[in-house]
Amino acid sequence: MDENVKKAFVAGVERVAAWADLLDAINVYPVADGDTGRNLSISLFPLRLAGEKKDPLVRQLLMAARGNSGNIASQFFSAFYKLTSARSLKEAVQEGNARAWKAVGNPKLGTMLSVFDALEEILGDEDFIPEQKNVDKIMSHLEQAVHETHDTLPKLKEAGVVDAGALGMYIFFEGFFYTLAGLDNAYRPVTDVFKDRLQISSAFHETAESGYCVDFVVKPDGSSADLMKIAGGEESTIVIQEGDFYKVHLHTEDKEKIKAQMSALGSVLNWEDDNLTTQIAQFSNAPASSGLHIMTDAAGSLTRDDAKRYGFTLLNSYINVGDKSLPETYLHPDELYSAMRAGIKVSTSQASVFERHQSYASVLARFEKVLYLCVGSVFTGNYSVALDWKKEHDPENRLSVIDTGAASGRLGTITLATQQYLNHTKDMGKTVAFAKRAVKTCEEYVFLEKLQYLAAGGRLSKGSAFFGDMLKMKPVISPQPEGAKKVAVVRNRKDQISLAEDKLAASLSPESRALIMLEYSDNAGQVSEFRDKIQGLYPKAVIILQPLSLTSGAHMGPGTWGVAFLKV
């Protein structure tokens, strides 16, 4: 695979990741569950490793695929990944399209399948030439295919939108083909191309649907006949064979029954499920669209569900667990902490500069004014990257960037309080001033259980960690603008709780109105008990229980917990 093709695959995946929130926001088909952006981001993530050997990467695509859109896309790309140069585009697209259509029991036009058809059609007319005129022609044809999805499927017409999966593929191929042609800055904002078809009609209402959306891989011990019979009895079923493995996607009323039945047939791997009732309710109750918007980094102990509930944007960094890598908001905490306890190598990494630039462009294309509450510049380069992009692309000064000097719970607390203030005032100028005050007054204290994980990440010598753990020395860390500052050392959980209470009492009175965030790693039960006690001490405070940012968790390890608080 030549270098341009590798770069093109990566650019396509990163474009989809940057626009994932928009895809989620218009996802109504087949079910209005708001997860197409997430599913495509997860499913296509292995393509970031373009250039790796075909069979292992195709296996990763099979394992990673989530949802209807992700499973169909994974079949297309399992063939499209055979591409070695621009000369073999036509054949790769033909095979990929054939596989995608076969992946679904009841395939329909008006979905991403229409985009694959359109791509095969336009490439069938003439050979690909890596120049702007040729790429513009291809993208114009795909654009038309996406527009037509609105009129093809009645549900999309009722909702007033194009198909989210089809749009996701358009976004991928725009990144792919312009990069392949060496045209890195030729992208048009998606909101300009499809401006009349990216807002759900107020008249649209999803019919309530119960059950679970399930994805798993199974390796049967014998014949696959029973597997096909069980899966075929459920809804929205997709079954894909890859060697001895079968990837299954389905909707079911009884996920535990399906899991037991499949486990009886062989080894079940990579089980993932979503509660459709919860997803549909969350989608239906999403905050009304506003021209004023907040974005922040996922390093702030905030989840994807928080972003949907409150209406802000999360910019991901990445967690690497063994040979698996995912955006931190898509990785389950249990998987991270189990791996760390098992001694599996864990690390973190930032999104590429290209992906970050695409994320800024995506948000500014959808909102009139944006406030970026950036993770502390001492921890990452996000602040400088954002400022550099702003100089070139924000002549109207619609993007405000604040270096919060914060991470984990402190960043999360600042963000939630600022979002609530914006919702109340609907004034971006006042909100920026509020955020700056919050940055100065918000505090956080993080309590580590063991030092061995800091040593594993290179942040402490192994000798120091060994003797520290042997002597039961548990550091207390406070993320500050100048870095993570060690503020105390304690010896047991009782001392941790006592210190947390002292820090709260030094800044808050029993009558204080405050936002208090309690963060947990793999110890939600213990931290929840502490919450009950704190609520009694500060009855007027809002106290929330949040999973510790996985970026922090990957460095600090299982057993870590923290408290962040801000007087409001």
XYZ file of C-alpha atoms in Angstrom:
568
model
C 0.000 0.000 0.000
C 1.541 3.297 -1.055
C 1.947 6.171 1.384
C -0.793 8.346 -0.138
C -3.365 5.574 0.245
C -2.380 5.092 3.903
C -2.783 8.811 4.573
C -6.118 8.812 2.736
C -7.551 6.044 4.953
C -6.469 7.856 8.113
C -7.871 11.185 6.900
C -11.231 9.551 6.183
C -11.478 8.002 9.632
C -10.446 11.217 11.379
C -13.006 13.212 9.399
C -15.758 10.850 10.575
C -14.574 11.161 14.183
C -14.644 14.965 13.969
C -18.227 15.028 12.642
C -19.553 12.145 14.774
C -21.763 14.401 16.927
C -23.615 15.664 13.863
C -24.156 12.095 12.635
C -25.567 11.155 16.039
C -27.852 14.203 15.993
C -29.602 13.223 12.730
C -29.631 9.436 13.238
C -33.285 8.403 12.909
C -33.046 5.328 10.645
C -33.669 2.486 11.276
C -34.173 3.626 14.891
C -33.802 7.149 16.294
C -31.188 6.125 18.852
C -28.519 8.749 18.089
C -25.476 6.490 17.814
C -24.401 6.349 14.149
C -21.495 8.739 14.715
C -20.232 6.694 17.638
C -20.732 3.394 15.820
C -18.896 4.500 12.681
C -16.047 6.034 14.703
C -15.538 2.769 16.575
C -16.078 0.520 13.551
C -13.659 2.343 11.258
C -11.019 2.964 13.907
C -8.791 0.021 12.767
C -8.275 1.846 9.458
C -6.057 4.297 11.336
C -3.517 1.472 11.127
C -3.656 1.475 7.317
C -0.548 -0.172 5.956
C -0.742 -3.124 8.341
C -1.199 -6.616 6.887
C -4.634 -7.191 5.401
C -5.894 -10.253 7.300
C -5.212 -8.986 10.852
C -6.680 -5.572 10.059
C -9.808 -7.059 8.452
C -10.206 -9.197 11.583
C -10.007 -6.028 13.673
C -12.731 -4.448 11.501
C -14.924 -7.473 12.187
C -14.303 -7.292 15.938
C -14.783 -3.515 16.156
C -18.004 -3.164 14.135
C -20.944 -1.653 16.052
C -24.564 -1.142 15.000
C -26.214 -1.496 11.597
C -24.076 1.216 10.050
C -20.805 -0.046 11.487
C -21.352 -3.655 10.438
C -22.323 -2.725 6.890
C -19.381 -0.319 6.621
C -16.972 -2.928 7.971
C -17.941 -5.261 5.142
C -17.323 -2.610 2.518
C -13.948 -1.725 3.988
C -12.883 -5.347 4.437
C -12.657 -5.388 0.635
C -11.788 -1.728 0.055
C -8.732 -2.189 2.276
C -7.260 -4.397 -0.486
C -6.546 -1.119 -2.243
C -2.819 -0.747 -2.811
C -2.828 2.303 -5.080
C -5.256 4.607 -6.895
C -5.075 2.272 -9.915
C -7.019 -0.471 -8.100
C -9.839 1.765 -6.839
C -12.497 0.489 -9.237
C -12.077 -3.185 -8.364
C -11.851 -2.534 -4.601
C -15.067 -0.501 -4.631
C -16.922 -3.127 -6.676
C -16.019 -5.911 -4.261
C -16.695 -3.760 -1.208
C -20.120 -2.749 -2.481
C -21.047 -6.368 -3.186
C -20.039 -7.377 0.347
C -21.957 -4.495 1.923
C -25.187 -5.434 0.148
C -24.831 -9.085 1.206
C -24.249 -8.123 4.868
C -27.899 -7.209 5.434
C -30.852 -9.560 5.314
C -33.118 -6.817 3.963
C -30.865 -4.221 2.300
C -32.401 -0.856 1.434
C -31.571 2.065 -0.776
C -31.567 5.391 1.039
C -28.785 4.255 3.346
C -24.996 4.137 3.010
C -25.581 1.410 0.397
C -26.736 4.176 -1.964
C -23.401 5.951 -1.477
C -21.474 2.754 -2.231
C -23.589 2.288 -5.378
C -22.898 5.874 -6.431
C -19.168 5.451 -5.864
C -19.072 2.277 -7.941
C -21.046 4.030 -10.683
C -18.844 7.140 -10.913
C -15.598 5.147 -10.813
C -16.959 2.809 -13.476
C -17.072 5.625 -16.013
C -13.364 6.462 -16.008
C -10.105 5.862 -14.185
C -9.360 7.918 -11.089
C -7.039 10.857 -11.730
C -5.605 12.519 -8.574
C -6.560 16.096 -9.394
C -9.196 18.483 -8.037
C -11.500 18.396 -11.066
C -11.781 14.614 -10.857
C -12.274 14.532 -7.080
C -14.892 17.296 -7.265
C -16.802 15.219 -9.818
C -16.729 12.153 -7.555
C -17.847 14.087 -4.492
C -20.627 15.832 -6.419
C -21.996 12.418 -7.393
C -21.808 11.148 -3.801
C -23.395 14.381 -2.558
C -26.382 13.763 -4.812
C -26.692 10.202 -3.491
C -26.800 11.486 0.086
C -29.416 14.130 -0.767
C -31.603 11.457 -2.371
C -31.747 9.412 0.835
C -34.157 12.019 2.248
C -36.752 11.195 -0.422
C -36.050 7.463 -0.630
C -36.919 6.451 2.936
C -40.233 7.757 4.368
C -38.809 7.987 7.881
C -36.032 10.317 6.735
C -38.542 12.459 4.849
C -40.723 12.689 7.947
C -37.709 13.732 10.047
C -36.451 16.191 7.413
C -32.895 14.815 7.303
C -30.549 12.759 5.165
C -29.416 9.335 6.306
C -26.703 9.542 8.973
C -24.823 6.488 7.705
C -24.824 7.779 4.139
C -23.563 11.163 5.324
C -20.865 9.416 7.356
C -19.606 7.686 4.227
C -19.667 10.968 2.292
C -17.533 12.552 5.026
C -15.112 9.605 4.937
C -14.716 9.656 1.158
C -14.272 13.418 1.057
C -11.312 13.049 3.404
C -10.089 9.995 1.527
C -10.185 11.330 -2.040
C -8.955 14.848 -1.349
C -6.015 13.427 0.614
C -5.320 10.894 -2.140
C -5.146 13.805 -4.594
C -2.948 15.884 -2.273
C -5.698 18.482 -1.710
C -5.638 18.826 2.057
C -7.606 22.078 2.392
C -10.387 21.557 -0.166
C -13.149 20.517 2.238
C -16.466 22.318 2.244
C -18.277 22.434 5.592
C -20.811 19.610 5.710
C -23.323 22.130 7.021
C -23.021 24.128 3.764
C -23.374 21.079 1.520
C -26.438 19.635 3.292
C -27.692 22.729 5.138
C -31.407 22.032 4.652
C -31.213 18.412 5.758
C -29.340 18.428 9.078
C -32.050 19.458 11.531
C -34.704 17.074 12.893
C -38.226 18.320 12.212
C -40.161 19.295 15.338
C -43.036 17.186 13.995
C -40.958 13.990 14.065
C -41.442 11.569 16.954
C -39.878 8.136 17.269
C -42.248 5.306 18.073
C -41.126 3.880 21.385
C -39.002 0.761 20.934
C -37.819 -1.531 23.686
C -35.059 -4.094 23.890
C -31.361 -4.019 23.209
C -29.021 -3.400 20.293
C -26.398 -6.141 20.572
C -23.069 -6.769 18.833
C -20.819 -9.739 19.487
C -18.415 -12.189 17.882
C -18.846 -15.912 18.381
C -16.663 -18.872 17.444
C -18.988 -21.914 17.328
C -17.652 -25.269 18.453
C -19.559 -27.025 15.665
C -22.034 -26.206 12.922
C -23.262 -22.646 12.524
C -26.832 -23.764 11.809
C -28.073 -23.178 15.370
C -26.361 -19.785 15.477
C -28.105 -18.715 12.284
C -31.465 -19.977 13.566
C -31.192 -18.083 16.885
C -29.965 -14.845 15.281
C -32.515 -15.088 12.484
C -35.339 -15.046 15.003
C -34.415 -11.521 16.172
C -34.767 -8.092 14.539
C -32.254 -6.086 12.415
C -30.004 -9.125 12.195
C -26.638 -9.030 10.449
C -24.395 -12.124 10.473
C -20.936 -11.915 8.912
C -18.547 -14.857 8.665
C -14.798 -14.369 8.766
C -12.971 -17.722 8.921
C -14.095 -19.569 12.058
C -15.641 -16.431 13.544
C -19.125 -14.963 13.111
C -19.898 -11.320 13.783
C -23.525 -10.866 14.837
C -25.574 -7.692 15.161
C -29.218 -7.874 16.252
C -32.003 -6.220 18.230
C -33.538 -8.376 20.944
C -35.916 -8.084 23.890
C -33.827 -10.502 25.989
C -30.065 -9.941 25.745
C -29.254 -12.385 28.562
C -31.133 -15.191 26.792
C -29.214 -14.506 23.568
C -25.932 -14.402 25.452
C -26.652 -17.727 27.160
C -27.723 -19.356 23.891
C -24.634 -18.177 22.047
C -22.337 -19.152 24.919
C -23.747 -22.681 24.703
C -22.671 -22.816 21.048
C -19.052 -21.752 21.558
C -16.809 -18.873 22.623
C -18.446 -15.431 22.740
C -16.074 -12.495 22.243
C -16.436 -8.713 22.265
C -19.989 -8.529 23.618
C -21.487 -5.006 23.467
C -25.075 -3.936 24.065
C -27.095 -0.711 24.194
C -30.480 -0.198 25.830
C -32.711 1.048 22.998
C -35.313 2.552 25.331
C -32.649 4.630 27.069
C -31.028 5.697 23.790
C -34.314 6.727 22.192
C -35.363 8.686 25.293
C -31.993 10.453 25.363
C -32.255 11.253 21.653
C -35.810 12.562 22.021
C -34.901 14.723 25.027
C -31.708 16.240 23.608
C -31.286 19.944 24.461
C -32.733 22.354 21.916
C -30.184 23.599 19.414
C -28.584 26.936 20.304
C -26.193 29.256 18.522
C -24.002 29.383 21.650
C -21.944 26.315 22.428
C -19.280 24.929 24.755
C -16.673 22.331 23.933
C -14.045 20.784 26.139
C -11.671 17.844 26.294
C -12.737 14.355 27.321
C -9.871 14.405 29.842
C -12.311 16.252 32.115
C -14.073 13.294 33.778
C -17.092 13.795 31.533
C -18.837 11.123 29.493
C -20.458 10.940 26.100
C -23.828 10.712 27.870
C -23.041 13.937 29.760
C -22.277 15.694 26.479
C -25.600 14.581 25.006
C -27.575 15.430 28.138
C -26.167 18.935 28.615
C -25.431 19.777 24.989
C -21.654 20.356 24.873
C -18.969 18.823 22.673
C -16.217 16.518 23.917
C -12.898 16.361 22.054
C -11.356 12.943 22.459
C -7.907 11.759 23.278
C -7.116 8.081 22.891
C -6.543 5.164 25.232
C -4.263 2.354 24.073
C -4.820 -0.996 25.794
C -2.476 -3.668 24.473
C -2.964 -3.566 20.686
C -6.405 -1.931 20.970
C -6.897 1.823 20.719
C -10.144 3.785 21.138
C -11.351 7.315 21.903
C -11.570 7.456 25.680
C -15.317 8.157 25.736
C -15.930 4.921 23.780
C -13.854 2.629 26.013
C -15.567 0.989 28.969
C -13.742 1.749 32.263
C -13.961 -1.900 33.353
C -11.910 -2.907 30.318
C -9.189 -0.386 31.157
C -8.861 -1.232 34.837
C -9.051 -4.991 34.285
C -6.226 -4.701 31.786
C -4.135 -2.614 34.174
C -4.593 -5.111 36.992
C -3.567 -7.876 34.588
C -0.342 -6.034 33.739
C -1.321 -5.255 30.137
C 0.485 -2.214 28.769
C -1.700 0.902 28.789
C -0.904 4.358 27.397
C -2.606 7.520 26.163
C -2.233 9.589 23.009
C -3.655 12.768 21.518
C -5.791 13.076 18.418
C -3.760 14.141 15.402
C -3.507 17.839 14.599
C -5.620 17.168 11.496
C -8.410 15.571 13.554
C -8.336 18.412 16.056
C -8.527 20.969 13.252
C -11.462 19.095 11.733
C -13.194 19.064 15.122
C -12.866 22.838 15.494
C -14.189 23.314 11.947
C -17.118 20.997 12.657
C -18.190 22.840 15.792
C -17.809 26.326 14.301
C -19.791 25.216 11.245
C -22.722 24.248 13.470
C -22.720 27.024 16.083
C -22.511 30.803 15.965
C -20.200 31.225 18.959
C -18.113 28.593 20.710
C -16.222 28.585 24.012
C -13.459 25.978 24.209
C -12.582 25.110 27.810
C -9.236 23.545 27.039
C -7.393 21.025 29.191
C -4.372 22.669 30.848
C -1.582 23.502 28.400
C 0.912 21.937 30.795
C -0.723 18.536 30.153
C -1.221 18.607 26.342
C -0.608 20.788 23.316
C -4.332 21.290 22.665
C -4.317 24.952 23.670
C -1.577 25.977 21.237
C -3.093 23.852 18.436
C -6.461 25.575 18.928
C -4.919 29.049 18.939
C -2.930 28.330 15.774
C -6.072 27.130 14.009
C -8.056 30.129 15.244
C -5.521 32.576 13.756
C -6.025 31.106 10.293
C -9.691 30.159 10.305
C -11.587 32.430 12.698
C -11.451 36.000 11.322
C -14.816 36.823 12.950
C -13.562 35.779 16.409
C -16.381 33.285 16.973
C -14.161 30.871 18.921
C -13.008 31.743 22.448
C -10.287 29.528 23.924
C -9.477 29.367 27.644
C -6.471 27.500 29.007
C -8.111 26.130 32.165
C -4.891 24.735 33.597
C -7.141 21.836 34.636
C -7.729 18.163 33.919
C -9.953 15.338 35.215
C -12.625 16.424 37.729
C -11.550 20.049 37.942
C -12.002 20.491 34.196
C -15.281 18.588 34.317
C -16.650 20.681 37.178
C -15.691 23.937 35.448
C -17.372 22.740 32.257
C -20.646 21.658 33.864
C -20.944 24.856 35.900
C -20.156 26.981 32.842
C -22.695 25.090 30.711
C -25.383 25.691 33.332
C -24.465 29.373 33.473
C -24.697 29.665 29.669
C -28.075 27.926 29.673
C -29.308 30.444 32.248
C -27.878 33.677 30.801
C -27.705 32.867 27.079
C -24.874 35.412 26.980
C -21.490 34.217 25.731
C -19.597 37.285 26.980
C -20.827 36.812 30.540
C -20.234 33.077 30.262
C -16.586 33.550 29.292
C -16.127 35.805 32.331
C -17.820 33.198 34.559
C -15.542 30.458 33.210
C -12.426 32.507 33.962
C -13.591 33.001 37.563
C -14.324 29.286 37.857
C -10.819 28.429 36.645
C -9.376 30.480 39.522
C -11.564 29.044 42.299
C -12.282 25.409 41.394
C -10.249 22.856 43.371
C -9.549 19.158 42.933
C -7.815 16.466 44.976
C -7.082 13.033 43.529
C -6.298 10.073 45.810
C -4.107 7.265 44.436
C -4.262 3.729 45.753
C -0.924 2.502 44.364
C 2.177 4.051 42.824
C 2.985 1.121 40.512
C 0.810 2.515 37.710
C 2.608 5.866 37.705
C 5.835 3.889 37.394
C 4.444 1.775 34.550
C 3.678 4.986 32.647
C 7.157 6.384 33.274
C 5.980 9.111 35.667
C 7.810 7.647 38.662
C 10.801 5.353 39.045
C 9.950 1.705 39.647
C 12.106 1.707 42.773
C 10.286 4.667 44.282
C 6.946 3.095 43.433
C 7.929 -0.238 44.994
C 9.046 1.264 48.294
C 6.131 3.714 48.334
C 3.606 0.895 47.936
C 5.476 -1.275 50.463
C 5.286 1.539 53.024
C 1.624 2.169 52.105
C 2.324 5.719 51.001
C -0.653 7.049 49.045
C -0.048 10.411 47.347
C -2.728 13.068 46.983
C -2.466 15.037 43.735
C -4.024 18.313 42.657
C -3.938 19.153 38.890
C -2.718 22.758 38.640
C -1.754 25.109 35.764
C 1.905 24.267 36.434
C 1.241 20.503 36.458
C 0.034 17.756 38.770
C 1.098 18.895 42.235
C 1.543 16.442 45.120
C -0.193 18.113 48.074
C -0.052 15.340 50.681
C 0.775 11.713 51.414
C -1.564 9.515 53.459
C -1.471 5.871 54.487
C -5.007 4.525 54.224
C -8.507 5.199 52.971
C -9.607 6.670 56.294
C -6.884 9.303 56.002
C -7.905 9.992 52.372
C -11.492 10.665 53.423
C -10.386 12.828 56.314
C -8.208 14.957 54.025
C -11.034 15.302 51.478
C -13.372 16.504 54.232
C -10.781 19.004 55.456
C -10.271 20.441 51.955
C -14.022 20.815 51.446
C -14.470 22.447 54.862
C -11.668 24.940 54.157
C -13.531 26.305 51.111
C -17.211 25.615 51.759
C -19.638 26.223 54.605
C -22.691 24.067 55.324
C -24.789 26.781 53.636
C -22.658 26.971 50.495
C -24.219 26.449 47.115
C -21.616 24.452 45.293
C -21.044 21.840 42.618
C -19.130 18.884 44.050
C -17.897 16.137 41.737
C -16.849 12.808 43.245
C -14.809 10.691 40.834
C -14.339 6.935 40.877
C -12.217 4.449 38.952
C -13.204 0.845 39.749
C -14.585 1.794 43.177
C -17.962 3.402 42.495
C -19.537 1.712 45.510
C -17.038 3.124 47.994
C -17.160 6.616 46.506
C -20.959 6.498 46.542
C -20.877 5.912 50.302
C -18.718 9.018 50.695
C -21.244 10.985 48.617
C -23.998 10.166 51.109
C -21.882 11.577 53.925
C -20.938 14.741 52.003
C -24.548 15.415 51.079
C -25.370 15.555 54.778
C -22.565 18.062 55.402
C -23.470 20.314 52.442
C -27.232 20.031 51.931
C -27.416 22.917 49.443
C -24.652 21.588 47.223
C -25.221 19.606 44.026
C -23.153 16.441 44.383
C -22.543 14.236 41.366
C -20.805 10.897 40.966
C -18.651 10.629 37.843
C -16.208 8.109 36.355
C -12.660 9.423 36.531
C -11.338 10.531 33.148
C -9.775 7.474 31.545
C -6.784 9.589 30.554
C -6.175 10.110 34.282
C -7.156 6.554 35.127
C -4.657 5.150 32.631
C -1.850 6.923 34.515
C -3.108 6.567 38.099
C -4.687 3.127 38.005
C -7.425 1.166 39.766
C -8.436 2.327 43.229
C -7.974 6.010 42.372
C -10.733 8.428 43.307
C -11.082 12.182 43.594
C -13.128 15.184 44.624
C -13.495 18.458 42.724
C -15.617 21.379 43.894
C -16.647 24.887 42.931
C -18.700 27.403 44.870
C -21.391 28.787 42.553
